[in-house]
Amino acid sequence: MDLYVIARLVHILSACVLFGSGAAIAFFMLMAWRSGGRAGFALVARHVVLADWLFTASAVVIQPLSGIALAHLAGWPLTAPWLLASYGLYGFIGACWLPVVWIQYRVRDRLVAEEGEAAPPEVHRLMRIWFVLGWPAFAALIGIFVLMITKPGF
């Protein structure tokens, strides 16, 4: 295999990890929140924080590195309009993801610190923000996939 094929494989696999871990984390966190049980929700929140660092964060680092390598190896200018749009969407996703990570930590800590069966009101407020931030981030990620596939204007 040549270097281009390896870079492309790494880029595609890390995109799959980014999308898949994000979807799985969102699903399990949402289901745990909706369950209404504090103990189960706390357990899921603890594992979600870990999964975000193991899978999502590693893919977040690998994506731009492999993408720049791939563009260079393919001879695409790093200022191609579709790449500039991808960078913008990636930055937007990061602007949504960083508060989500903070919220997940806060939710986890509040669920562990609180007594009782139900999650405290602050957790529900934070989860509503978490939920709202997830939708535009996923839409932007799909937008990046469309740009990677179609490369408009190139």
PDB file of N, CA, C and O in Angstrom, residues 19-96:
ATOM      1  N   PHE A  19     -17.906   9.632  14.238  1.00  0.00           N
ATOM      2  CA  PHE A  19     -19.358   9.609  14.081  1.00  0.00           C
ATOM      3  C   PHE A  19     -19.987   8.523  14.942  1.00  0.00           C
ATOM      4  O   PHE A  19     -20.985   8.759  15.628  1.00  0.00           O
ATOM      5  N   GLY A  20     -19.402   7.334  14.912  1.00  0.00           N
ATOM      6  CA  GLY A  20     -19.972   6.204  15.661  1.00  0.00           C
ATOM      7  C   GLY A  20     -19.925   6.399  17.161  1.00  0.00           C
ATOM      8  O   GLY A  20     -20.915   6.139  17.856  1.00  0.00           O
ATOM      9  N   SER A  21     -18.797   6.864  17.673  1.00  0.00           N
ATOM     10  CA  SER A  21     -18.726   7.077  19.128  1.00  0.00           C
ATOM     11  C   SER A  21     -19.643   8.212  19.534  1.00  0.00           C
ATOM     12  O   SER A  21     -20.312   8.129  20.573  1.00  0.00           O
ATOM     13  N   GLY A  22     -19.718   9.248  18.719  1.00  0.00           N
ATOM     14  CA  GLY A  22     -20.630  10.346  19.035  1.00  0.00           C
ATOM     15  C   GLY A  22     -22.080   9.890  19.065  1.00  0.00           C
ATOM     16  O   GLY A  22     -22.836  10.247  19.976  1.00  0.00           O
ATOM     17  N   ALA A  23     -22.465   9.088  18.084  1.00  0.00           N
ATOM     18  CA  ALA A  23     -23.846   8.584  18.031  1.00  0.00           C
ATOM     19  C   ALA A  23     -24.130   7.661  19.217  1.00  0.00           C
ATOM     20  O   ALA A  23     -25.189   7.755  19.847  1.00  0.00           O
ATOM     21  N   ALA A  24     -23.188   6.767  19.520  1.00  0.00           N
ATOM     22  CA  ALA A  24     -23.392   5.828  20.631  1.00  0.00           C
ATOM     23  C   ALA A  24     -23.448   6.556  21.967  1.00  0.00           C
ATOM     24  O   ALA A  24     -24.325   6.275  22.804  1.00  0.00           O
ATOM     25  N   ILE A  25     -22.539   7.485  22.170  1.00  0.00           N
ATOM     26  CA  ILE A  25     -22.521   8.254  23.416  1.00  0.00           C
ATOM     27  C   ILE A  25     -23.836   9.019  23.564  1.00  0.00           C
ATOM     28  O   ILE A  25     -24.439   9.023  24.641  1.00  0.00           O
ATOM     29  N   ALA A  26     -24.265   9.660  22.485  1.00  0.00           N
ATOM     30  CA  ALA A  26     -25.515  10.419  22.542  1.00  0.00           C
ATOM     31  C   ALA A  26     -26.691   9.501  22.860  1.00  0.00           C
ATOM     32  O   ALA A  26     -27.543   9.835  23.699  1.00  0.00           O
ATOM     33  N   PHE A  27     -26.742   8.345  22.222  1.00  0.00           N
ATOM     34  CA  PHE A  27     -27.846   7.415  22.462  1.00  0.00           C
ATOM     35  C   PHE A  27     -27.878   6.951  23.920  1.00  0.00           C
ATOM     36  O   PHE A  27     -28.915   7.024  24.580  1.00  0.00           O
ATOM     37  N   PHE A  28     -26.757   6.464  24.413  1.00  0.00           N
ATOM     38  CA  PHE A  28     -26.745   5.919  25.776  1.00  0.00           C
ATOM     39  C   PHE A  28     -26.962   7.003  26.827  1.00  0.00           C
ATOM     40  O   PHE A  28     -27.665   6.780  27.821  1.00  0.00           O
ATOM     41  N   MET A  29     -26.399   8.181  26.616  1.00  0.00           N
ATOM     42  CA  MET A  29     -26.602   9.266  27.579  1.00  0.00           C
ATOM     43  C   MET A  29     -28.074   9.705  27.568  1.00  0.00           C
ATOM     44  O   MET A  29     -28.666   9.911  28.633  1.00  0.00           O
ATOM     45  N   LEU A  30     -28.652   9.815  26.387  1.00  0.00           N
ATOM     46  CA  LEU A  30     -30.053  10.209  26.275  1.00  0.00           C
ATOM     47  C   LEU A  30     -30.972   9.175  26.926  1.00  0.00           C
ATOM     48  O   LEU A  30     -31.883   9.527  27.681  1.00  0.00           O
ATOM     49  N   MET A  31     -30.736   7.912  26.660  1.00  0.00           N
ATOM     50  CA  MET A  31     -31.570   6.858  27.241  1.00  0.00           C
ATOM     51  C   MET A  31     -31.425   6.803  28.764  1.00  0.00           C
ATOM     52  O   MET A  31     -32.406   6.589  29.477  1.00  0.00           O
ATOM     53  N   ALA A  32     -30.222   7.001  29.259  1.00  0.00           N
ATOM     54  CA  ALA A  32     -30.007   7.003  30.709  1.00  0.00           C
ATOM     55  C   ALA A  32     -30.725   8.191  31.346  1.00  0.00           C
ATOM     56  O   ALA A  32     -31.345   8.055  32.408  1.00  0.00           O
ATOM     57  N   TRP A  33     -30.661   9.349  30.710  1.00  0.00           N
ATOM     58  CA  TRP A  33     -31.346  10.532  31.223  1.00  0.00           C
ATOM     59  C   TRP A  33     -32.851  10.304  31.245  1.00  0.00           C
ATOM     60  O   TRP A  33     -33.528  10.574  32.233  1.00  0.00           O
ATOM     61  N   ARG A  34     -33.381   9.769  30.150  1.00  0.00           N
ATOM     62  CA  ARG A  34     -34.830   9.545  30.054  1.00  0.00           C
ATOM     63  C   ARG A  34     -35.333   8.469  31.007  1.00  0.00           C
ATOM     64  O   ARG A  34     -36.506   8.436  31.327  1.00  0.00           O
ATOM     65  N   SER A  35     -34.443   7.587  31.453  1.00  0.00           N
ATOM     66  CA  SER A  35     -34.862   6.498  32.343  1.00  0.00           C
ATOM     67  C   SER A  35     -35.373   7.015  33.673  1.00  0.00           C
ATOM     68  O   SER A  35     -36.186   6.358  34.318  1.00  0.00           O
ATOM     69  N   GLY A  36     -34.872   8.158  34.090  1.00  0.00           N
ATOM     70  CA  GLY A  36     -35.294   8.736  35.364  1.00  0.00           C
ATOM     71  C   GLY A  36     -34.579   8.175  36.580  1.00  0.00           C
ATOM     72  O   GLY A  36     -34.711   8.705  37.663  1.00  0.00           O
ATOM     73  N   GLY A  37     -33.808   7.125  36.423  1.00  0.00           N
ATOM     74  CA  GLY A  37     -33.089   6.534  37.549  1.00  0.00           C
ATOM     75  C   GLY A  37     -31.719   7.172  37.716  1.00  0.00           C
ATOM     76  O   GLY A  37     -30.904   7.160  36.796  1.00  0.00           O
ATOM     77  N   ARG A  38     -31.463   7.728  38.874  1.00  0.00           N
ATOM     78  CA  ARG A  38     -30.210   8.435  39.114  1.00  0.00           C
ATOM     79  C   ARG A  38     -29.000   7.506  39.089  1.00  0.00           C
ATOM     80  O   ARG A  38     -27.976   7.816  38.502  1.00  0.00           O
ATOM     81  N   ALA A  39     -29.095   6.331  39.711  1.00  0.00           N
ATOM     82  CA  ALA A  39     -27.948   5.436  39.819  1.00  0.00           C
ATOM     83  C   ALA A  39     -27.491   4.937  38.434  1.00  0.00           C
ATOM     84  O   ALA A  39     -26.297   4.962  38.121  1.00  0.00           O
ATOM     85  N   GLY A  40     -28.423   4.503  37.615  1.00  0.00           N
ATOM     86  CA  GLY A  40     -28.075   4.047  36.269  1.00  0.00           C
ATOM     87  C   GLY A  40     -27.549   5.178  35.408  1.00  0.00           C
ATOM     88  O   GLY A  40     -26.597   5.003  34.641  1.00  0.00           O
ATOM     89  N   PHE A  41     -28.165   6.337  35.543  1.00  0.00           N
ATOM     90  CA  PHE A  41     -27.737   7.520  34.808  1.00  0.00           C
ATOM     91  C   PHE A  41     -26.306   7.884  35.211  1.00  0.00           C
ATOM     92  O   PHE A  41     -25.466   8.190  34.359  1.00  0.00           O
ATOM     93  N   ALA A  42     -25.998   7.817  36.495  1.00  0.00           N
ATOM     94  CA  ALA A  42     -24.649   8.130  36.987  1.00  0.00           C
ATOM     95  C   ALA A  42     -23.628   7.167  36.407  1.00  0.00           C
ATOM     96  O   ALA A  42     -22.521   7.571  35.997  1.00  0.00           O
ATOM     97  N   LEU A  43     -23.968   5.888  36.339  1.00  0.00           N
ATOM     98  CA  LEU A  43     -23.059   4.888  35.784  1.00  0.00           C
ATOM     99  C   LEU A  43     -22.796   5.153  34.305  1.00  0.00           C
ATOM    100  O   LEU A  43     -21.650   5.135  33.845  1.00  0.00           O
ATOM    101  N   VAL A  44     -23.852   5.417  33.563  1.00  0.00           N
ATOM    102  CA  VAL A  44     -23.693   5.709  32.137  1.00  0.00           C
ATOM    103  C   VAL A  44     -22.879   6.987  31.944  1.00  0.00           C
ATOM    104  O   VAL A  44     -21.982   7.031  31.093  1.00  0.00           O
ATOM    105  N   ALA A  45     -23.163   8.021  32.721  1.00  0.00           N
ATOM    106  CA  ALA A  45     -22.431   9.288  32.598  1.00  0.00           C
ATOM    107  C   ALA A  45     -20.938   9.073  32.845  1.00  0.00           C
ATOM    108  O   ALA A  45     -20.092   9.640  32.144  1.00  0.00           O
ATOM    109  N   ARG A  46     -20.609   8.243  33.829  1.00  0.00           N
ATOM    110  CA  ARG A  46     -19.199   7.960  34.120  1.00  0.00           C
ATOM    111  C   ARG A  46     -18.529   7.288  32.919  1.00  0.00           C
ATOM    112  O   ARG A  46     -17.429   7.651  32.518  1.00  0.00           O
ATOM    113  N   HIS A  47     -19.206   6.321  32.323  1.00  0.00           N
ATOM    114  CA  HIS A  47     -18.634   5.619  31.173  1.00  0.00           C
ATOM    115  C   HIS A  47     -18.598   6.491  29.920  1.00  0.00           C
ATOM    116  O   HIS A  47     -17.677   6.364  29.100  1.00  0.00           O
ATOM    117  N   VAL A  48     -19.575   7.363  29.770  1.00  0.00           N
ATOM    118  CA  VAL A  48     -19.615   8.273  28.625  1.00  0.00           C
ATOM    119  C   VAL A  48     -18.419   9.224  28.666  1.00  0.00           C
ATOM    120  O   VAL A  48     -17.782   9.471  27.635  1.00  0.00           O
ATOM    121  N   VAL A  49     -18.095   9.742  29.822  1.00  0.00           N
ATOM    122  CA  VAL A  49     -16.937  10.633  29.948  1.00  0.00           C
ATOM    123  C   VAL A  49     -15.673   9.888  29.514  1.00  0.00           C
ATOM    124  O   VAL A  49     -14.855  10.426  28.759  1.00  0.00           O
ATOM    125  N   LEU A  50     -15.511   8.673  29.959  1.00  0.00           N
ATOM    126  CA  LEU A  50     -14.348   7.871  29.579  1.00  0.00           C
ATOM    127  C   LEU A  50     -14.341   7.587  28.077  1.00  0.00           C
ATOM    128  O   LEU A  50     -13.310   7.741  27.403  1.00  0.00           O
ATOM    129  N   ALA A  51     -15.477   7.191  27.537  1.00  0.00           N
ATOM    130  CA  ALA A  51     -15.569   6.885  26.102  1.00  0.00           C
ATOM    131  C   ALA A  51     -15.256   8.109  25.251  1.00  0.00           C
ATOM    132  O   ALA A  51     -14.606   7.997  24.202  1.00  0.00           O
ATOM    133  N   ASP A  52     -15.708   9.271  25.701  1.00  0.00           N
ATOM    134  CA  ASP A  52     -15.415  10.494  24.951  1.00  0.00           C
ATOM    135  C   ASP A  52     -13.911  10.729  24.874  1.00  0.00           C
ATOM    136  O   ASP A  52     -13.397  11.143  23.842  1.00  0.00           O
ATOM    137  N   TRP A  53     -13.199  10.475  25.959  1.00  0.00           N
ATOM    138  CA  TRP A  53     -11.745  10.667  25.935  1.00  0.00           C
ATOM    139  C   TRP A  53     -11.040   9.577  25.141  1.00  0.00           C
ATOM    140  O   TRP A  53     -10.104   9.867  24.389  1.00  0.00           O
ATOM    141  N   LEU A  54     -11.460   8.341  25.269  1.00  0.00           N
ATOM    142  CA  LEU A  54     -10.786   7.245  24.569  1.00  0.00           C
ATOM    143  C   LEU A  54     -11.034   7.273  23.064  1.00  0.00           C
ATOM    144  O   LEU A  54     -10.110   7.112  22.270  1.00  0.00           O
ATOM    145  N   PHE A  55     -12.275   7.468  22.673  1.00  0.00           N
ATOM    146  CA  PHE A  55     -12.636   7.341  21.266  1.00  0.00           C
ATOM    147  C   PHE A  55     -12.792   8.683  20.568  1.00  0.00           C
ATOM    148  O   PHE A  55     -12.112   8.945  19.573  1.00  0.00           O
ATOM    149  N   THR A  56     -13.679   9.518  21.074  1.00  0.00           N
ATOM    150  CA  THR A  56     -13.971  10.773  20.383  1.00  0.00           C
ATOM    151  C   THR A  56     -12.755  11.682  20.338  1.00  0.00           C
ATOM    152  O   THR A  56     -12.396  12.188  19.274  1.00  0.00           O
ATOM    153  N   ALA A  57     -12.102  11.885  21.478  1.00  0.00           N
ATOM    154  CA  ALA A  57     -10.958  12.801  21.510  1.00  0.00           C
ATOM    155  C   ALA A  57      -9.819  12.318  20.614  1.00  0.00           C
ATOM    156  O   ALA A  57      -9.186  13.131  19.923  1.00  0.00           O
ATOM    157  N   SER A  58      -9.565  11.009  20.606  1.00  0.00           N
ATOM    158  CA  SER A  58      -8.490  10.514  19.729  1.00  0.00           C
ATOM    159  C   SER A  58      -8.850  10.736  18.260  1.00  0.00           C
ATOM    160  O   SER A  58      -8.000  11.145  17.459  1.00  0.00           O
ATOM    161  N   ALA A  59     -10.103  10.513  17.902  1.00  0.00           N
ATOM    162  CA  ALA A  59     -10.534  10.749  16.516  1.00  0.00           C
ATOM    163  C   ALA A  59     -10.501  12.234  16.180  1.00  0.00           C
ATOM    164  O   ALA A  59     -10.167  12.604  15.044  1.00  0.00           O
ATOM    165  N   VAL A  60     -10.814  13.081  17.140  1.00  0.00           N
ATOM    166  CA  VAL A  60     -10.773  14.536  16.929  1.00  0.00           C
ATOM    167  C   VAL A  60      -9.362  14.980  16.571  1.00  0.00           C
ATOM    168  O   VAL A  60      -9.177  15.874  15.747  1.00  0.00           O
ATOM    169  N   VAL A  61      -8.365  14.354  17.149  1.00  0.00           N
ATOM    170  CA  VAL A  61      -6.967  14.685  16.840  1.00  0.00           C
ATOM    171  C   VAL A  61      -6.545  14.071  15.501  1.00  0.00           C
ATOM    172  O   VAL A  61      -5.899  14.724  14.679  1.00  0.00           O
ATOM    173  N   ILE A  62      -6.908  12.827  15.279  1.00  0.00           N
ATOM    174  CA  ILE A  62      -6.481  12.118  14.071  1.00  0.00           C
ATOM    175  C   ILE A  62      -7.122  12.698  12.811  1.00  0.00           C
ATOM    176  O   ILE A  62      -6.475  12.768  11.752  1.00  0.00           O
ATOM    177  N   GLN A  63      -8.371  13.135  12.894  1.00  0.00           N
ATOM    178  CA  GLN A  63      -9.070  13.637  11.709  1.00  0.00           C
ATOM    179  C   GLN A  63      -8.330  14.764  10.995  1.00  0.00           C
ATOM    180  O   GLN A  63      -8.055  14.638   9.802  1.00  0.00           O
ATOM    181  N   PRO A  64      -8.006  15.869  11.659  1.00  0.00           N
ATOM    182  CA  PRO A  64      -7.323  16.932  10.908  1.00  0.00           C
ATOM    183  C   PRO A  64      -5.914  16.530  10.457  1.00  0.00           C
ATOM    184  O   PRO A  64      -5.484  16.917   9.367  1.00  0.00           O
ATOM    185  N   LEU A  65      -5.206  15.755  11.270  1.00  0.00           N
ATOM    186  CA  LEU A  65      -3.858  15.334  10.881  1.00  0.00           C
ATOM    187  C   LEU A  65      -3.901  14.453   9.633  1.00  0.00           C
ATOM    188  O   LEU A  65      -3.154  14.678   8.668  1.00  0.00           O
ATOM    189  N   SER A  66      -4.784  13.473   9.635  1.00  0.00           N
ATOM    190  CA  SER A  66      -4.888  12.590   8.470  1.00  0.00           C
ATOM    191  C   SER A  66      -5.493  13.325   7.282  1.00  0.00           C
ATOM    192  O   SER A  66      -5.125  13.068   6.132  1.00  0.00           O
ATOM    193  N   GLY A  67      -6.397  14.260   7.554  1.00  0.00           N
ATOM    194  CA  GLY A  67      -7.007  15.023   6.464  1.00  0.00           C
ATOM    195  C   GLY A  67      -6.005  15.921   5.761  1.00  0.00           C
ATOM    196  O   GLY A  67      -5.981  15.992   4.525  1.00  0.00           O
ATOM    197  N   ILE A  68      -5.158  16.593   6.526  1.00  0.00           N
ATOM    198  CA  ILE A  68      -4.133  17.447   5.918  1.00  0.00           C
ATOM    199  C   ILE A  68      -3.124  16.597   5.149  1.00  0.00           C
ATOM    200  O   ILE A  68      -2.722  16.941   4.037  1.00  0.00           O
ATOM    201  N   ALA A  69      -2.733  15.463   5.737  1.00  0.00           N
ATOM    202  CA  ALA A  69      -1.818  14.557   5.035  1.00  0.00           C
ATOM    203  C   ALA A  69      -2.449  14.058   3.740  1.00  0.00           C
ATOM    204  O   ALA A  69      -1.788  14.019   2.688  1.00  0.00           O
ATOM    205  N   LEU A  70      -3.713  13.705   3.805  1.00  0.00           N
ATOM    206  CA  LEU A  70      -4.419  13.196   2.629  1.00  0.00           C
ATOM    207  C   LEU A  70      -4.500  14.269   1.544  1.00  0.00           C
ATOM    208  O   LEU A  70      -4.240  13.987   0.364  1.00  0.00           O
ATOM    209  N   ALA A  71      -4.845  15.486   1.933  1.00  0.00           N
ATOM    210  CA  ALA A  71      -4.928  16.583   0.957  1.00  0.00           C
ATOM    211  C   ALA A  71      -3.568  16.828   0.319  1.00  0.00           C
ATOM    212  O   ALA A  71      -3.460  17.006  -0.906  1.00  0.00           O
ATOM    213  N   HIS A  72      -2.542  16.836   1.128  1.00  0.00           N
ATOM    214  CA  HIS A  72      -1.187  17.053   0.605  1.00  0.00           C
ATOM    215  C   HIS A  72      -0.791  15.947  -0.377  1.00  0.00           C
ATOM    216  O   HIS A  72      -0.291  16.224  -1.471  1.00  0.00           O
ATOM    217  N   LEU A  73      -1.011  14.693   0.029  1.00  0.00           N
ATOM    218  CA  LEU A  73      -0.644  13.556  -0.828  1.00  0.00           C
ATOM    219  C   LEU A  73      -1.449  13.517  -2.131  1.00  0.00           C
ATOM    220  O   LEU A  73      -0.949  13.074  -3.163  1.00  0.00           O
ATOM    221  N   ALA A  74      -2.700  13.996  -2.061  1.00  0.00           N
ATOM    222  CA  ALA A  74      -3.548  14.004  -3.257  1.00  0.00           C
ATOM    223  C   ALA A  74      -3.291  15.218  -4.144  1.00  0.00           C
ATOM    224  O   ALA A  74      -3.777  15.279  -5.272  1.00  0.00           O
ATOM    225  N   GLY A  75      -2.530  16.194  -3.620  1.00  0.00           N
ATOM    226  CA  GLY A  75      -2.241  17.394  -4.392  1.00  0.00           C
ATOM    227  C   GLY A  75      -3.333  18.450  -4.333  1.00  0.00           C
ATOM    228  O   GLY A  75      -3.354  19.369  -5.147  1.00  0.00           O
ATOM    229  N   TRP A  76      -4.245  18.344  -3.372  1.00  0.00           N
ATOM    230  CA  TRP A  76      -5.286  19.365  -3.228  1.00  0.00           C
ATOM    231  C   TRP A  76      -4.713  20.548  -2.466  1.00  0.00           C
ATOM    232  O   TRP A  76      -4.034  20.373  -1.453  1.00  0.00           O
ATOM    233  N   PRO A  77      -4.989  21.757  -2.922  1.00  0.00           N
ATOM    234  CA  PRO A  77      -4.540  22.916  -2.145  1.00  0.00           C
ATOM    235  C   PRO A  77      -5.309  22.978  -0.813  1.00  0.00           C
ATOM    236  O   PRO A  77      -6.518  22.739  -0.781  1.00  0.00           O
ATOM    237  N   LEU A  78      -4.611  23.264   0.257  1.00  0.00           N
ATOM    238  CA  LEU A  78      -5.268  23.321   1.573  1.00  0.00           C
ATOM    239  C   LEU A  78      -6.260  24.470   1.671  1.00  0.00           C
ATOM    240  O   LEU A  78      -7.016  24.553   2.637  1.00  0.00           O
ATOM    241  N   THR A  79      -6.268  25.342   0.661  1.00  0.00           N
ATOM    242  CA  THR A  79      -7.223  26.452   0.625  1.00  0.00           C
ATOM    243  C   THR A  79      -8.359  26.210  -0.364  1.00  0.00           C
ATOM    244  O   THR A  79      -9.102  27.141  -0.694  1.00  0.00           O
ATOM    245  N   ALA A  80      -8.505  24.973  -0.811  1.00  0.00           N
ATOM    246  CA  ALA A  80      -9.633  24.644  -1.693  1.00  0.00           C
ATOM    247  C   ALA A  80     -10.929  24.976  -0.964  1.00  0.00           C
ATOM    248  O   ALA A  80     -11.040  24.749   0.248  1.00  0.00           O
ATOM    249  N   PRO A  81     -11.916  25.539  -1.665  1.00  0.00           N
ATOM    250  CA  PRO A  81     -13.155  25.953  -0.997  1.00  0.00           C
ATOM    251  C   PRO A  81     -13.821  24.853  -0.170  1.00  0.00           C
ATOM    252  O   PRO A  81     -14.301  25.110   0.924  1.00  0.00           O
ATOM    253  N   TRP A  82     -13.843  23.625  -0.669  1.00  0.00           N
ATOM    254  CA  TRP A  82     -14.496  22.544   0.077  1.00  0.00           C
ATOM    255  C   TRP A  82     -13.714  22.212   1.338  1.00  0.00           C
ATOM    256  O   TRP A  82     -14.311  21.844   2.353  1.00  0.00           O
ATOM    257  N   LEU A  83     -12.383  22.362   1.302  1.00  0.00           N
ATOM    258  CA  LEU A  83     -11.585  22.145   2.509  1.00  0.00           C
ATOM    259  C   LEU A  83     -11.793  23.282   3.508  1.00  0.00           C
ATOM    260  O   LEU A  83     -11.913  23.039   4.715  1.00  0.00           O
ATOM    261  N   LEU A  84     -11.856  24.516   3.019  1.00  0.00           N
ATOM    262  CA  LEU A  84     -12.111  25.651   3.915  1.00  0.00           C
ATOM    263  C   LEU A  84     -13.470  25.499   4.606  1.00  0.00           C
ATOM    264  O   LEU A  84     -13.599  25.769   5.804  1.00  0.00           O
ATOM    265  N   ALA A  85     -14.457  25.060   3.841  1.00  0.00           N
ATOM    266  CA  ALA A  85     -15.783  24.827   4.430  1.00  0.00           C
ATOM    267  C   ALA A  85     -15.706  23.711   5.473  1.00  0.00           C
ATOM    268  O   ALA A  85     -16.327  23.799   6.540  1.00  0.00           O
ATOM    269  N   SER A  86     -14.925  22.661   5.178  1.00  0.00           N
ATOM    270  CA  SER A  86     -14.756  21.565   6.138  1.00  0.00           C
ATOM    271  C   SER A  86     -14.094  22.058   7.416  1.00  0.00           C
ATOM    272  O   SER A  86     -14.505  21.673   8.516  1.00  0.00           O
ATOM    273  N   TYR A  87     -13.065  22.898   7.273  1.00  0.00           N
ATOM    274  CA  TYR A  87     -12.401  23.443   8.470  1.00  0.00           C
ATOM    275  C   TYR A  87     -13.390  24.231   9.326  1.00  0.00           C
ATOM    276  O   TYR A  87     -13.397  24.129  10.553  1.00  0.00           O
ATOM    277  N   GLY A  88     -14.204  25.051   8.657  1.00  0.00           N
ATOM    278  CA  GLY A  88     -15.189  25.847   9.387  1.00  0.00           C
ATOM    279  C   GLY A  88     -16.192  24.978  10.128  1.00  0.00           C
ATOM    280  O   GLY A  88     -16.506  25.230  11.294  1.00  0.00           O
ATOM    281  N   LEU A  89     -16.691  23.953   9.449  1.00  0.00           N
ATOM    282  CA  LEU A  89     -17.638  23.041  10.091  1.00  0.00           C
ATOM    283  C   LEU A  89     -16.975  22.279  11.239  1.00  0.00           C
ATOM    284  O   LEU A  89     -17.588  22.060  12.282  1.00  0.00           O
ATOM    285  N   TYR A  90     -15.725  21.898  11.063  1.00  0.00           N
ATOM    286  CA  TYR A  90     -14.997  21.178  12.111  1.00  0.00           C
ATOM    287  C   TYR A  90     -14.819  22.068  13.345  1.00  0.00           C
ATOM    288  O   TYR A  90     -14.999  21.617  14.481  1.00  0.00           O
ATOM    289  N   GLY A  91     -14.502  23.332  13.113  1.00  0.00           N
ATOM    290  CA  GLY A  91     -14.403  24.288  14.223  1.00  0.00           C
ATOM    291  C   GLY A  91     -15.735  24.470  14.924  1.00  0.00           C
ATOM    292  O   GLY A  91     -15.805  24.551  16.154  1.00  0.00           O
ATOM    293  N   PHE A  92     -16.805  24.534  14.141  1.00  0.00           N
ATOM    294  CA  PHE A  92     -18.146  24.645  14.712  1.00  0.00           C
ATOM    295  C   PHE A  92     -18.481  23.429  15.570  1.00  0.00           C
ATOM    296  O   PHE A  92     -19.024  23.557  16.672  1.00  0.00           O
ATOM    297  N   ILE A  93     -18.131  22.246  15.069  1.00  0.00           N
ATOM    298  CA  ILE A  93     -18.368  21.013  15.834  1.00  0.00           C
ATOM    299  C   ILE A  93     -17.610  21.071  17.152  1.00  0.00           C
ATOM    300  O   ILE A  93     -18.142  20.731  18.203  1.00  0.00           O
ATOM    301  N   GLY A  94     -16.363  21.505  17.097  1.00  0.00           N
ATOM    302  CA  GLY A  94     -15.571  21.648  18.324  1.00  0.00           C
ATOM    303  C   GLY A  94     -16.192  22.629  19.296  1.00  0.00           C
ATOM    304  O   GLY A  94     -16.187  22.398  20.509  1.00  0.00           O
ATOM    305  N   ALA A  95     -16.753  23.718  18.767  1.00  0.00           N
ATOM    306  CA  ALA A  95     -17.405  24.709  19.625  1.00  0.00           C
ATOM    307  C   ALA A  95     -18.645  24.137  20.302  1.00  0.00           C
ATOM    308  O   ALA A  95     -19.037  24.587  21.378  1.00  0.00           O
ATOM    309  N   CYS A  96     -19.268  23.150  19.692  1.00  0.00           N
ATOM    310  CA  CYS A  96     -20.403  22.446  20.320  1.00  0.00           C
ATOM    311  C   CYS A  96     -19.910  21.344  21.252  1.00  0.00           C
ATOM    312  O   CYS A  96     -20.475  21.134  22.328  1.00  0.00           O
TER     313      CYS A  96
END
